[in-house]
Amino acid sequence: MAEQTYLHDVRELYERFPYPSPSPAIDPVLDTALGLDLACEDLDGAEILDAGCGTGHRLVGLALTFPDSRFVGIDFSARSLAVAAELVEKHGCHNVTLRHRAIGAEPLGHRFDAIISTGVLHHLPDPPAGVTWLAGHLHPDGVLYAWLYHAYGEFHRMLDRRLVRLLAGSTGDGEQLIQDLELAFSTSRYGTRSSRAGDSDIADPAATADAYLNPLVAAYDFETAGTLLGRDFAWAVATGVNWPGGAGTVDVADWTGAGYGAISAAQLFPQPHPRAAFLALPPRDQLRCLELALRPTGFSVVCGADPALSRCTDRIRQGAARANLVATGGDR
Ligand SMILES: C[S@@+](CC[C@H](N)C(=O)[O-])C[C@H]1O[C@@H](n2cnc3c(N)ncnc32)[C@H](O)[C@@H]1O
């Protein structure tokens, strides 16, 4: 019953504040397409599900980047999907189909080569059940690419959100409270331009509502993400991290920063002594240091069964071999 109430409230929020933008005039967002391209080898001809595609700004970014792949976008917010339909039409994306469906409801009756789900799992009433539902829609060699809030960088925002929701419980006006508490939300919080062309540091109503009014939010560190994904997948790799004003890719096999957007040991630890100590650690502990030092606001993770590694770039294969999030745990 509580689960149904949460589902209803989350859907209502996105009906009121379609994310990332109610406007099809806003440019497609390319961060997910870039992240997927850096994680997967060859997606030509692939069938890809965007689970919780919202207003489709990232879905259209994907469809334009991978014109030879076919995309299905699902969301339970009809208003968000209406924006997505306009955006798909505007950009002439013949490789996109939209369906009004809920994650966790009736299966779609189709399996995919890849599933994208950015900013969605942490709003589900039962995230592990949502992961299982998604895993059931993948071919055996299919990959899931998800983006999650990171618990360390989001700690204070989560407290502010709780405060707003508590106060709003008596006044009923969360938007006014956000203004009064001066909690305007910067779209550069996750290091990437969110939705609006040209300006990167503005208070965006959809992002602000998503940040402070969402009835249901979880946040993960690398270890708890491994637990979340480990029931259904053999391996999971932290592929990218976001922090206010910045974003980078993770390569546990090479900390020189040589790869595209790769985070270097020198960036994490400018001082020689901590840097040498970091470089001497095993890869899993290096990942742990990375999240403790950077305190990311979000991160992307790629996961799958063993055959899915054949679809991935060498960086992801190295990550799965050396610092599999599913295999973490132990002496934390
Ligand atoms: C923060 S938005 C992310 C939108 C898009 N993936 C992006 O990254 O720009 C979360 C989206 O997930 C959708 N969503 C949340 N729970 C869902 C569920 N159980 N089934 C389908 N969609 C859901 C919401 O309607 C909303 O559009």
Coordinates of C-alpha atoms and ligand atoms in Angstrom, one line a residue:
M1 CA 0.0 0.0 0.0
A2 CA 2.8 2.5 1.0
E3 CA 4.6 1.4 -2.1
Q4 CA 1.5 2.3 -4.3
T5 CA 1.3 5.7 -2.5
Y6 CA 5.0 6.4 -3.2
L7 CA 4.6 5.4 -6.9
H8 CA 1.6 7.7 -7.2
D9 CA 3.4 10.6 -5.5
V10 CA 6.6 10.2 -7.6
R11 CA 4.5 10.1 -10.8
E12 CA 2.6 13.2 -9.7
L13 CA 5.9 15.1 -9.2
Y14 CA 7.1 14.3 -12.7
E15 CA 3.6 15.2 -14.1
R16 CA 4.0 18.6 -12.5
F17 CA 7.7 19.0 -13.2
P18 CA 8.7 16.9 -16.3
Y19 CA 12.4 16.2 -16.2
P20 CA 14.8 17.3 -17.4
S21 CA 12.8 20.0 -19.1
P22 CA 9.2 20.6 -20.2
S23 CA 10.4 22.3 -23.3
P24 CA 11.2 20.6 -26.6
A25 CA 13.1 23.8 -27.5
I26 CA 15.9 22.8 -25.2
D27 CA 18.8 20.9 -26.9
P28 CA 19.2 17.2 -26.4
V29 CA 21.5 16.2 -23.5
L30 CA 24.5 14.2 -24.6
D31 CA 26.2 13.1 -21.4
T32 CA 24.6 9.7 -21.3
A33 CA 25.4 9.1 -25.0
L34 CA 29.0 9.9 -24.3
G35 CA 29.1 7.7 -21.2
L36 CA 27.6 4.8 -23.1
D37 CA 30.0 5.3 -26.0
L38 CA 33.0 5.1 -23.6
A39 CA 31.6 1.9 -22.0
C40 CA 30.4 -0.1 -24.9
E41 CA 32.2 -1.2 -28.0
D42 CA 29.8 -1.5 -30.9
L43 CA 26.1 -0.6 -30.6
D44 CA 25.3 -0.5 -34.3
G45 CA 22.0 -2.4 -34.8
A46 CA 21.5 -2.7 -31.0
E47 CA 18.1 -2.5 -29.4
I48 CA 18.2 -0.2 -26.4
L49 CA 15.6 0.5 -23.7
D50 CA 15.7 3.8 -21.9
A51 CA 13.8 3.0 -18.7
G52 CA 12.4 6.2 -17.2
C53 CA 13.3 8.4 -20.2
G54 CA 11.4 11.4 -18.8
T55 CA 11.1 14.2 -21.4
G56 CA 13.5 12.4 -23.7
H57 CA 16.3 14.9 -23.8
R58 CA 18.9 12.2 -23.0
L59 CA 17.0 9.6 -25.1
V60 CA 17.1 11.9 -28.2
G61 CA 20.8 12.6 -27.5
L62 CA 21.4 8.8 -27.6
A63 CA 19.3 8.3 -30.7
L64 CA 21.2 11.0 -32.6
T65 CA 24.6 9.6 -31.4
F66 CA 23.7 6.0 -32.3
P67 CA 21.5 6.4 -35.5
D68 CA 21.9 2.7 -36.3
S69 CA 20.5 1.6 -33.0
R70 CA 16.8 1.3 -32.2
F71 CA 15.5 2.8 -29.0
V72 CA 12.4 2.3 -26.8
G73 CA 11.7 4.9 -24.2
I74 CA 9.3 4.1 -21.3
D75 CA 8.1 6.3 -18.5
F76 CA 5.1 6.4 -16.3
S77 CA 4.6 10.2 -16.6
A78 CA 2.3 10.9 -19.6
R79 CA 3.2 14.6 -19.6
S80 CA 7.0 13.8 -19.8
L81 CA 6.3 11.4 -22.7
A82 CA 4.3 14.0 -24.5
V83 CA 7.4 16.3 -24.4
A84 CA 9.6 13.4 -25.5
A85 CA 7.3 12.8 -28.5
E86 CA 7.7 16.4 -29.6
L87 CA 11.4 16.2 -29.2
V88 CA 11.7 13.0 -31.1
E89 CA 9.6 14.5 -33.9
K90 CA 11.6 17.8 -33.9
H91 CA 14.9 15.9 -34.3
G92 CA 13.5 13.4 -36.8
C93 CA 14.5 10.4 -34.7
H94 CA 13.0 7.5 -36.6
N95 CA 14.8 5.1 -34.4
V96 CA 12.8 5.9 -31.2
T97 CA 9.5 4.4 -30.0
L98 CA 7.9 5.7 -26.8
R99 CA 5.6 3.7 -24.5
H100 CA 3.7 4.8 -21.5
R101 CA 4.8 2.0 -19.1
A102 CA 5.9 1.7 -15.5
I103 CA 9.1 -0.1 -14.4
G104 CA 8.0 -3.1 -12.3
A105 CA 4.6 -3.4 -14.0
E106 CA 3.7 -6.0 -16.7
P107 CA 6.9 -7.0 -18.6
L108 CA 7.4 -5.4 -22.0
G109 CA 7.6 -8.7 -23.8
H110 CA 10.9 -7.9 -25.4
R111 CA 14.6 -8.3 -24.5
F112 CA 17.2 -5.6 -25.2
D113 CA 20.9 -5.5 -25.9
A114 CA 21.3 -2.5 -23.5
I115 CA 19.2 -0.7 -21.0
I116 CA 19.8 2.9 -20.0
S117 CA 18.3 4.1 -16.7
T118 CA 19.6 7.5 -15.6
G119 CA 18.3 9.1 -12.4
V120 CA 15.5 6.6 -12.0
L121 CA 16.4 3.6 -9.8
H122 CA 16.9 5.8 -6.8
H123 CA 13.3 7.0 -7.0
L124 CA 11.7 3.5 -7.0
P125 CA 10.0 2.3 -3.9
D126 CA 11.9 -1.0 -4.2
P127 CA 15.1 -0.4 -6.2
P128 CA 16.3 -4.1 -6.0
A129 CA 12.9 -5.2 -7.5
G130 CA 13.3 -2.6 -10.2
V131 CA 16.8 -3.8 -11.0
T132 CA 15.5 -7.4 -11.3
W133 CA 12.7 -6.2 -13.6
L134 CA 15.2 -4.5 -15.8
A135 CA 17.6 -7.5 -15.8
G136 CA 14.7 -9.6 -17.0
H137 CA 14.5 -7.4 -20.1
L138 CA 18.1 -8.0 -21.1
H139 CA 19.6 -10.6 -23.5
P140 CA 22.2 -12.7 -21.7
D141 CA 25.0 -10.5 -23.2
G142 CA 23.1 -7.3 -22.5
V143 CA 24.4 -4.4 -20.4
L144 CA 22.7 -2.1 -18.0
Y145 CA 24.0 1.5 -17.8
A146 CA 22.6 3.3 -14.8
W147 CA 23.2 6.7 -13.2
L148 CA 22.7 7.0 -9.4
Y149 CA 23.0 9.7 -6.8
H150 CA 26.1 9.3 -4.7
A151 CA 25.5 9.3 -1.0
Y152 CA 28.6 11.3 0.0
G153 CA 28.2 14.4 -2.3
E154 CA 24.4 14.4 -1.8
F155 CA 24.4 14.1 2.0
H156 CA 23.6 17.8 2.7
R157 CA 21.1 18.0 -0.2
M158 CA 19.3 14.9 1.2
L159 CA 19.0 16.6 4.6
D160 CA 17.7 19.8 3.0
R161 CA 15.2 17.7 1.1
R162 CA 14.0 16.1 4.3
L163 CA 13.7 19.5 5.9
V164 CA 11.6 20.9 3.0
R165 CA 9.3 17.9 3.0
L166 CA 8.8 18.1 6.8
L167 CA 8.0 21.8 6.7
A168 CA 5.9 21.4 3.6
G169 CA 3.8 18.7 5.4
S170 CA 2.3 21.5 7.5
T171 CA 2.3 24.4 5.0
G172 CA 1.7 22.4 1.8
D173 CA 3.8 24.8 -0.3
G174 CA 7.2 23.2 -1.0
E175 CA 8.1 25.5 -3.8
Q176 CA 7.7 28.6 -1.5
L177 CA 9.7 26.9 1.2
I178 CA 12.5 26.2 -1.3
Q179 CA 12.6 29.9 -2.1
D180 CA 12.4 31.0 1.5
L181 CA 15.2 28.6 2.5
E182 CA 17.2 29.9 -0.5
L183 CA 17.8 26.3 -1.7
A184 CA 18.0 27.2 -5.4
F185 CA 19.6 24.3 -7.2
S186 CA 22.4 24.7 -9.6
T187 CA 22.3 22.6 -12.8
S188 CA 26.1 22.3 -12.6
R189 CA 25.7 20.2 -9.5
Y190 CA 26.4 17.1 -11.5
G191 CA 29.2 18.7 -13.5
T192 CA 27.3 18.7 -16.7
R193 CA 25.0 21.1 -18.4
S194 CA 21.6 19.6 -17.5
S195 CA 19.1 20.7 -20.0
R196 CA 19.3 24.3 -21.0
A197 CA 21.4 25.5 -23.9
G198 CA 24.0 28.0 -23.1
D199 CA 23.7 28.6 -19.4
S200 CA 25.2 26.1 -17.0
D201 CA 24.6 27.5 -13.6
I202 CA 21.0 28.5 -13.2
A203 CA 18.2 27.5 -10.9
D204 CA 16.1 25.2 -13.0
P205 CA 12.6 24.6 -11.8
A206 CA 12.5 20.9 -12.8
A207 CA 15.9 20.2 -11.3
T208 CA 15.0 22.1 -8.1
A209 CA 11.7 20.2 -7.7
D210 CA 13.5 16.9 -8.5
A211 CA 16.1 17.8 -5.8
Y212 CA 13.9 18.9 -2.9
L213 CA 10.3 17.8 -3.5
N214 CA 10.8 14.2 -4.6
P215 CA 8.9 11.9 -2.2
L216 CA 11.3 9.1 -2.7
V217 CA 15.1 9.3 -3.0
A218 CA 17.9 6.8 -2.2
A219 CA 21.6 7.5 -2.6
Y220 CA 24.4 5.0 -3.0
D221 CA 28.1 4.6 -2.5
F222 CA 30.1 2.2 -4.7
E223 CA 29.7 -0.6 -2.1
T224 CA 25.9 -0.3 -1.7
A225 CA 25.5 0.0 -5.5
G226 CA 27.3 -3.3 -5.7
T227 CA 24.8 -4.8 -3.3
L228 CA 21.9 -3.3 -5.2
L229 CA 23.1 -4.7 -8.5
G230 CA 24.7 -7.9 -7.3
R231 CA 21.5 -9.9 -7.0
D232 CA 21.0 -9.8 -10.7
F233 CA 24.4 -9.2 -12.2
A234 CA 27.8 -10.9 -12.0
W235 CA 29.8 -7.7 -12.4
A236 CA 29.3 -3.9 -12.0
V237 CA 31.8 -1.2 -12.8
A238 CA 31.8 2.4 -11.7
T239 CA 32.5 4.1 -15.1
G240 CA 32.0 7.8 -14.4
V241 CA 31.6 10.2 -11.5
N242 CA 30.0 13.7 -11.2
W243 CA 30.7 16.4 -8.7
P244 CA 29.7 20.1 -8.6
G245 CA 31.3 21.6 -11.7
G246 CA 33.1 18.5 -12.9
A247 CA 32.8 15.0 -14.2
G248 CA 35.3 12.3 -15.1
T249 CA 35.7 8.7 -16.2
V250 CA 37.2 6.0 -13.9
D251 CA 40.0 3.8 -15.1
V252 CA 41.3 1.6 -12.4
A253 CA 44.0 0.2 -14.7
D254 CA 45.5 3.6 -15.5
W255 CA 45.6 6.5 -13.1
T256 CA 47.7 8.8 -15.4
G257 CA 44.6 10.4 -16.7
A258 CA 45.4 9.4 -20.3
G259 CA 42.0 8.2 -21.3
Y260 CA 39.1 10.4 -22.4
G261 CA 38.0 12.5 -19.4
A262 CA 39.9 10.1 -17.1
I263 CA 40.5 11.0 -13.5
S264 CA 44.2 10.9 -12.6
A265 CA 45.9 10.1 -9.3
A266 CA 47.4 13.7 -9.4
Q267 CA 43.9 15.2 -9.7
L268 CA 42.8 13.2 -6.6
F269 CA 46.0 13.7 -4.6
P270 CA 48.1 16.7 -5.7
Q271 CA 50.5 16.0 -2.8
P272 CA 53.2 13.3 -3.6
H273 CA 52.9 11.3 -0.4
P274 CA 49.2 10.6 -0.4
R275 CA 49.4 10.0 -4.1
A276 CA 52.1 7.4 -3.7
A277 CA 50.0 5.8 -0.9
F278 CA 47.0 5.8 -3.2
L279 CA 48.9 4.2 -6.1
A280 CA 50.2 1.4 -3.8
L281 CA 46.7 0.3 -2.9
P282 CA 44.7 -2.5 -4.5
P283 CA 42.2 -1.3 -7.1
R284 CA 39.1 -1.7 -4.9
D285 CA 40.7 0.4 -2.2
Q286 CA 41.7 3.0 -4.8
L287 CA 38.0 3.2 -5.8
R288 CA 37.1 3.7 -2.2
C289 CA 39.7 6.5 -1.9
L290 CA 38.3 8.1 -5.0
E291 CA 34.8 8.4 -3.6
L292 CA 36.1 9.5 -0.2
A293 CA 38.3 12.2 -1.7
L294 CA 35.9 13.4 -4.4
R295 CA 32.6 12.9 -2.6
P296 CA 30.7 12.7 -5.9
T297 CA 27.1 13.9 -6.3
G298 CA 26.4 11.1 -8.7
F299 CA 28.0 8.2 -10.7
S300 CA 27.3 6.0 -13.6
V301 CA 27.7 2.3 -13.4
V302 CA 27.7 -0.4 -16.1
C303 CA 26.8 -4.0 -15.2
G304 CA 25.8 -7.3 -16.7
A305 CA 26.3 -11.1 -16.8
D306 CA 29.8 -12.4 -17.8
P307 CA 28.9 -12.6 -21.6
A308 CA 28.1 -8.8 -21.5
L309 CA 31.8 -8.0 -21.1
S310 CA 32.3 -8.8 -24.8
R311 CA 30.2 -5.7 -25.6
C312 CA 32.3 -3.5 -23.4
T313 CA 35.4 -1.4 -23.9
D314 CA 38.7 -2.6 -22.4
R315 CA 38.5 0.0 -19.6
I316 CA 35.2 -1.6 -18.4
R317 CA 36.7 -5.1 -18.8
Q318 CA 39.7 -4.1 -16.7
G319 CA 37.3 -2.5 -14.1
A320 CA 35.3 -5.7 -13.8
A321 CA 38.5 -7.8 -13.4
R322 CA 40.2 -5.5 -10.9
A323 CA 37.4 -3.6 -9.0
N324 CA 34.1 -5.4 -9.5
L325 CA 31.6 -3.5 -7.3
V326 CA 29.6 -6.7 -7.0
A327 CA 32.5 -8.5 -5.3
T328 CA 33.3 -5.7 -2.8
G329 CA 32.2 -5.9 0.8
G330 CA 34.4 -7.3 3.5
D331 CA 36.5 -4.9 5.7
R332 CA 35.0 -1.6 4.8
Ligands
LIG1 C1 15.0 12.3 -12.7 S1 14.0 11.8 -14.0 C2 15.2 11.2 -15.2 C3 14.8 11.3 -16.6 C4 15.8 10.8 -17.6 N1 16.2 9.5 -17.4 C5 17.0 11.7 -17.6 O1 18.1 11.2 -17.0 O2 17.0 12.8 -18.0 C6 13.2 10.3 -13.5 C7 12.2 9.8 -14.4 O3 11.8 8.4 -14.0 C8 10.5 8.3 -14.2 N2 10.1 7.2 -13.3 C9 10.2 7.1 -12.0 N3 9.7 6.0 -11.5 C10 9.2 5.3 -12.6 C11 8.6 4.0 -12.7 N4 8.4 3.2 -11.7 N5 8.2 3.6 -14.0 C12 8.5 4.4 -15.0 N6 9.1 5.6 -14.9 C13 9.4 6.1 -13.7 C14 9.9 9.6 -13.9 O4 8.6 9.8 -14.4 C15 10.9 10.6 -14.5 O5 10.6 10.9 -15.8

